[in-house]
Amino acid sequence: MSDVVLLETGMELPMNGEMVYFNYFWLRDNCVTSWDSSTQERTFDILEESDDLHATSARLNEDSLEAVWSDGYQSRYDLNWLSRWHKGENHGDLAVRARKTWYGDHYPDIARFNYDDVMANPPNVADWAEAMLDEGVALIQGMPNSDEGLKTLCELFGTVRPSFSGYTFDVKSKANPENLAYTSKALELHTDLPAEELAPGIQFLHCRVNDAQGGNSLFVDATAVANTLKEKYPQYFTILTEYEVPYRYTTDYQDVRTKQRIIEIDPNNGEVSGINFSQHLADVFDFSQREMDTFYPAFRKFGQMLQDPQYLMTFRLNAGECIVFDNHRIAHGRAAFIKGSGARHLRGCYVDRGDLRSVYRVLRAKYPKVEGVAPLQPPKKM
């Protein structure tokens, strides 16, 4: 085995049959003593080191690298840990998972969980979070008919995230509606609140009562649609991943506006991660008129594909059910219902996608998934 070679800005050492390079500043910054053992936050300040920081000596043991720095400080590095980083790789992320696209016939196979089960058993929360990361949608059944039930369910993933509608919102007909959702009219397929600078991540819609005639829920996995668009109309796909589209939400006391790319790309793996799409919150498109010649065909084709029956999942959301979905991935809407035909009340709120990923990382590391083992059931009440 070759020896460690000390260079001007870093060192080379043998690893997995090749000589690999590590920068001096990076190595010193990531000494195990650089981190607080309780908080896991970095306490070492690389900014205070001299510009000519270097190792005066370094040697390999069976499973570690030991280095002595120019100020006399000594560091030790686990070779297995170093092997993850020498090519710019990271320490892995359980929450970066390949998305499983689905189509209009998905409702019988939608991931279903029981409220009592997820409240009582963290491993079931991990399974639920995994379904959200993989498919972007899940159904929670057996919900209590209370405001508190929705709040406690949301808090399994994270803190309820306010929007310009408040911490929660109630979807039911109003005398003077400020939003089409608060009428009996049909709602076109959309994602919620793209006019916000950071549109909400995970949406919860708890059905408290649904006795109205009509009003079926409409859901589409927009990643499936976008992937097909990329395959069949690559020029349209490129346009919708690059153009920033203006959105605006206005009331007598609000004027919320921002710009969003219609199709989002996951920086971790290059997959389509979702969309920002809402015709009723789209502002006047402000590209040059010549650009409209290329933008509108792309916009219209994608919107028309979202409505294609092969992608459209249609179902009735019943009292005691809560549909939970990734608002950046799932386009949702509603068929019209007959006004006065019966009560209809959905209560909704949001949590951030980052909270979902955090919960999944913690719980899946603690409760690894064992294939073929049924999820835990809540303890029986005495």
XYZ file of C-alpha atoms in Angstrom:
382
model
C 0.000 0.000 0.000
C 1.324 3.453 -0.911
C 2.004 6.066 1.744
C 0.075 9.285 2.259
C 1.395 12.039 -0.005
C 1.327 15.581 1.420
C 0.759 18.268 -1.219
C 0.487 22.057 -1.061
C -3.308 22.267 -0.704
C -4.225 18.748 0.369
C -3.109 15.149 0.638
C -3.446 11.988 -1.390
C -3.983 8.590 0.173
C -4.724 5.104 -1.123
C -8.379 4.093 -1.004
C -10.181 1.271 -2.785
C -7.256 0.631 -5.110
C -6.641 4.234 -6.151
C -4.999 7.371 -4.835
C -7.644 9.894 -3.755
C -7.295 13.552 -2.821
C -8.595 15.487 0.211
C -8.340 19.241 0.699
C -6.649 20.426 3.919
C -9.328 22.959 4.842
C -12.084 20.379 4.300
C -10.295 17.815 6.440
C -9.652 20.253 9.290
C -13.220 21.581 9.093
C -14.574 18.047 9.462
C -12.440 16.702 12.279
C -14.711 14.797 14.686
C -13.916 17.420 17.339
C -15.418 20.144 15.116
C -18.927 19.119 16.116
C -20.807 19.531 19.369
C -21.539 16.034 20.658
C -25.012 16.996 21.920
C -26.406 19.260 19.199
C -24.408 17.879 16.240
C -23.745 21.478 15.180
C -20.299 22.562 14.022
C -18.459 24.560 16.686
C -15.088 24.791 14.914
C -14.431 28.053 13.026
C -12.463 27.425 9.831
C -12.339 31.178 9.230
C -9.836 31.613 12.049
C -7.286 29.227 10.530
C -4.229 30.602 8.754
C -4.202 30.801 4.968
C -1.353 28.283 4.782
C -3.097 25.591 6.877
C -1.492 22.258 6.077
C -0.684 18.886 7.552
C 2.895 18.382 8.716
C 2.452 14.621 8.870
C -0.186 11.992 8.171
C -0.313 8.205 8.414
C -2.748 5.402 7.833
C -3.726 2.852 10.422
C -5.860 -0.193 9.690
C -9.139 1.734 9.644
C -8.224 5.393 10.093
C -6.208 8.352 8.905
C -4.259 10.346 11.496
C -3.033 13.858 10.672
C -0.985 16.451 12.543
C -1.674 20.055 11.561
C 0.685 23.018 11.234
C -0.497 24.377 14.591
C 0.188 21.041 16.284
C -3.457 19.906 16.471
C -4.079 16.201 15.797
C -7.093 14.748 13.959
C -8.290 11.228 13.291
C -10.669 10.200 10.470
C -12.516 6.936 9.933
C -11.605 5.598 6.488
C -15.115 4.273 5.826
C -16.458 7.756 6.488
C -13.865 9.370 4.220
C -14.670 6.964 1.401
C -18.158 8.514 1.076
C -16.834 11.979 0.395
C -13.740 11.978 -1.792
C -15.702 12.309 -5.034
C -18.123 14.914 -3.740
C -20.651 12.332 -2.613
C -22.579 12.748 0.622
C -23.504 10.604 3.579
C -26.756 9.450 1.994
C -30.342 10.592 2.398
C -33.118 8.133 3.171
C -35.668 10.683 1.986
C -34.328 10.819 -1.586
C -36.408 8.095 -3.164
C -37.493 7.252 -6.703
C -41.043 8.418 -7.282
C -43.673 5.855 -8.280
C -45.961 7.393 -10.838
C -49.616 6.418 -10.934
C -52.601 6.867 -13.236
C -56.363 7.218 -13.245
C -57.020 3.691 -11.985
C -54.971 4.182 -8.804
C -57.772 4.713 -6.270
C -58.168 1.017 -5.238
C -54.409 0.878 -4.612
C -53.991 4.217 -2.852
C -52.035 3.869 0.399
C -54.511 3.750 3.281
C -53.842 4.174 6.984
C -56.034 4.339 10.066
C -55.945 7.405 12.316
C -55.622 5.388 15.532
C -52.842 3.257 14.003
C -50.641 6.186 13.017
C -51.302 8.019 16.271
C -50.251 4.988 18.338
C -47.394 3.513 16.315
C -44.422 5.487 14.920
C -43.500 2.677 12.461
C -46.855 3.243 10.764
C -46.032 6.942 10.481
C -42.793 5.934 8.739
C -44.781 3.801 6.281
C -47.209 6.659 5.699
C -44.363 9.119 5.111
C -42.767 6.662 2.689
C -45.998 6.430 0.703
C -46.067 10.222 0.541
C -42.496 10.374 -0.758
C -43.068 7.583 -3.287
C -46.597 8.271 -4.541
C -47.407 11.728 -3.198
C -50.819 10.786 -1.818
C -52.374 8.704 0.969
C -55.760 8.328 2.628
C -56.204 8.418 6.398
C -59.423 6.747 7.539
C -61.230 6.670 10.877
C -60.683 10.387 11.526
C -62.436 11.884 14.558
C -64.998 14.543 13.698
C -63.110 17.365 15.407
C -60.754 20.237 14.691
C -58.247 18.657 17.087
C -58.151 15.432 15.061
C -56.784 17.196 12.000
C -54.249 19.141 14.065
C -52.866 16.055 15.804
C -52.644 14.196 12.498
C -50.723 17.045 10.844
C -48.314 17.270 13.759
C -47.138 13.722 13.105
C -45.350 15.230 10.093
C -44.543 18.690 11.434
C -45.804 22.059 12.529
C -48.950 23.329 10.836
C -47.737 25.855 8.295
C -49.872 28.990 7.885
C -50.816 30.370 4.494
C -52.664 33.507 3.481
C -55.788 31.523 4.378
C -54.588 31.155 7.984
C -53.508 28.060 9.899
C -56.511 26.099 8.657
C -59.240 26.668 6.103
C -62.782 25.375 5.701
C -64.022 24.333 2.271
C -67.760 24.895 2.256
C -70.195 27.162 0.458
C -70.304 30.772 1.607
C -72.648 33.641 0.852
C -69.837 35.926 -0.350
C -66.997 33.600 -1.371
C -63.494 34.974 -1.916
C -62.436 31.711 -3.545
C -64.106 29.328 -6.009
C -63.539 26.503 -3.519
C -66.180 28.115 -1.299
C -68.896 27.650 -3.906
C -70.662 24.608 -5.329
C -68.992 25.114 -8.715
C -66.492 22.747 -10.257
C -62.815 23.391 -9.466
C -60.360 22.905 -12.299
C -57.239 20.874 -11.632
C -54.689 22.951 -9.785
C -52.062 23.090 -7.095
C -52.796 25.297 -4.104
C -51.481 28.815 -3.625
C -48.769 29.125 -6.288
C -49.044 32.882 -5.697
C -47.138 32.415 -2.434
C -43.363 32.786 -2.641
C -43.073 29.225 -1.317
C -46.273 27.357 -2.101
C -47.432 24.988 0.668
C -45.930 21.518 0.625
C -48.110 18.753 2.073
C -51.851 19.357 2.089
C -54.408 17.727 4.396
C -58.117 17.747 3.512
C -60.288 16.254 6.260
C -63.844 15.485 5.185
C -66.142 16.284 8.121
C -69.396 15.772 6.257
C -70.288 15.070 2.624
C -73.994 14.605 1.984
C -74.118 16.692 -1.189
C -74.944 15.236 -4.581
C -71.880 15.325 -6.813
C -68.616 16.968 -5.844
C -66.336 14.006 -6.549
C -62.637 14.653 -5.904
C -60.285 14.786 -8.885
C -56.590 13.932 -8.447
C -53.740 13.622 -10.953
C -50.129 12.564 -10.480
C -48.582 15.467 -12.353
C -45.178 13.774 -12.448
C -46.658 11.062 -14.665
C -48.059 13.724 -16.995
C -44.823 15.734 -17.027
C -42.752 12.635 -17.773
C -44.960 11.869 -20.771
C -44.694 15.496 -21.890
C -40.896 15.223 -21.700
C -40.972 12.072 -23.814
C -43.432 13.219 -26.478
C -42.968 16.998 -26.490
C -39.444 17.694 -25.181
C -39.496 21.301 -26.377
C -42.681 21.971 -24.395
C -41.173 20.307 -21.341
C -38.103 22.537 -21.510
C -40.234 25.667 -21.781
C -42.297 24.760 -18.714
C -39.176 24.017 -16.648
C -37.556 27.345 -17.551
C -40.251 30.032 -17.895
C -41.244 31.740 -14.647
C -45.018 32.199 -14.673
C -46.714 34.992 -12.675
C -49.397 34.067 -10.131
C -51.515 36.437 -8.059
C -54.143 36.158 -5.316
C -56.159 39.268 -4.486
C -58.933 40.115 -2.046
C -60.032 43.386 -0.466
C -57.142 43.072 1.987
C -54.553 40.873 0.215
C -52.426 41.116 -2.900
C -50.104 38.113 -2.965
C -47.975 37.502 -6.046
C -44.870 35.667 -7.193
C -43.470 33.745 -10.158
C -43.102 29.969 -10.385
C -41.817 27.422 -12.875
C -44.716 25.202 -13.902
C -42.644 21.999 -13.821
C -40.197 21.452 -10.961
C -37.063 19.312 -11.171
C -35.633 17.545 -8.116
C -32.013 18.729 -7.710
C -31.140 15.500 -5.883
C -31.882 13.061 -8.703
C -33.088 15.053 -11.719
C -36.601 13.598 -11.558
C -39.728 15.644 -12.110
C -40.702 16.510 -8.541
C -43.951 18.331 -9.214
C -45.685 21.352 -10.647
C -47.102 24.795 -9.894
C -50.303 25.036 -11.877
C -53.468 27.039 -11.348
C -55.422 28.736 -14.095
C -57.625 30.662 -11.663
C -54.599 32.143 -9.857
C -52.489 32.718 -12.964
C -51.805 36.408 -13.501
C -51.472 38.024 -16.950
C -48.522 36.235 -18.535
C -45.840 38.867 -18.974
C -43.467 37.370 -21.519
C -42.817 39.153 -24.772
C -45.546 38.603 -27.327
C -43.203 36.591 -29.539
C -42.496 34.287 -26.598
C -46.247 33.738 -26.256
C -46.030 31.931 -29.599
C -43.967 29.210 -27.947
C -45.273 29.404 -24.359
C -49.014 28.994 -24.976
C -48.746 25.769 -27.007
C -46.639 24.238 -24.197
C -48.961 25.520 -21.462
C -52.108 24.351 -23.248
C -50.727 20.922 -24.122
C -49.685 20.254 -20.526
C -53.016 21.482 -19.131
C -54.946 19.344 -21.592
C -52.868 16.294 -20.696
C -53.634 16.810 -16.994
C -57.314 16.389 -17.847
C -56.800 13.203 -19.863
C -58.866 10.359 -18.307
C -55.864 8.025 -18.293
C -54.304 10.219 -15.596
C -57.432 11.394 -13.758
C -58.293 9.606 -10.488
C -61.910 10.294 -9.506
C -63.436 9.308 -6.169
C -65.794 10.457 -3.461
C -64.175 11.677 -0.254
C -66.321 10.470 2.628
C -66.859 11.759 6.142
C -64.125 10.509 8.448
C -61.482 10.429 5.703
C -58.513 12.740 5.261
C -56.757 12.855 1.905
C -53.111 13.872 2.324
C -51.054 14.825 -0.721
C -47.965 16.601 -1.985
C -49.227 19.969 -3.195
C -46.184 20.361 -5.446
C -46.801 17.032 -7.160
C -50.530 16.323 -7.158
C -52.963 18.448 -9.140
C -56.386 18.267 -7.552
C -59.868 19.568 -8.259
C -63.535 18.878 -7.723
C -66.595 18.200 -9.785
C -69.529 20.527 -9.213
C -72.123 19.530 -6.647
C -75.788 20.441 -6.400
C -76.182 23.437 -4.141
C -78.586 22.727 -1.289
C -78.509 18.966 -1.865
C -76.733 18.311 1.412
C -73.993 19.558 3.708
C -70.396 19.411 2.502
C -67.501 20.485 4.701
C -63.785 19.829 4.272
C -61.229 21.287 6.683
C -57.685 21.717 5.434
C -54.184 22.725 6.440
C -50.581 22.334 5.342
C -47.169 21.263 6.573
C -43.868 21.758 4.765
C -42.336 19.035 2.626
C -39.084 19.481 4.518
C -40.877 18.447 7.716
C -42.158 15.295 6.026
C -38.655 14.345 4.864
C -37.215 15.042 8.317
C -39.776 12.822 10.034
C -39.159 10.065 7.527
C -35.374 10.141 7.987
C -35.689 9.884 11.760
C -38.417 7.236 11.868
C -37.131 5.017 9.067
C -33.649 4.977 10.601
C -35.226 3.982 13.919
C -37.749 1.522 12.418
C -36.236 -0.082 9.302
C -38.813 -1.518 6.965
C -39.011 -5.305 6.992
C -40.607 -6.644 3.826
C -43.530 -9.012 4.372
C -44.212 -7.882 7.929
C -47.643 -6.392 8.576
C -47.713 -2.884 10.085
C -48.164 -2.618 13.814
C -51.673 -2.255 15.171
C -52.542 0.084 18.024
C -52.795 -1.423 21.512
C -56.288 -2.529 22.447
C -58.167 -0.192 24.733
C -58.907 -1.649 28.150
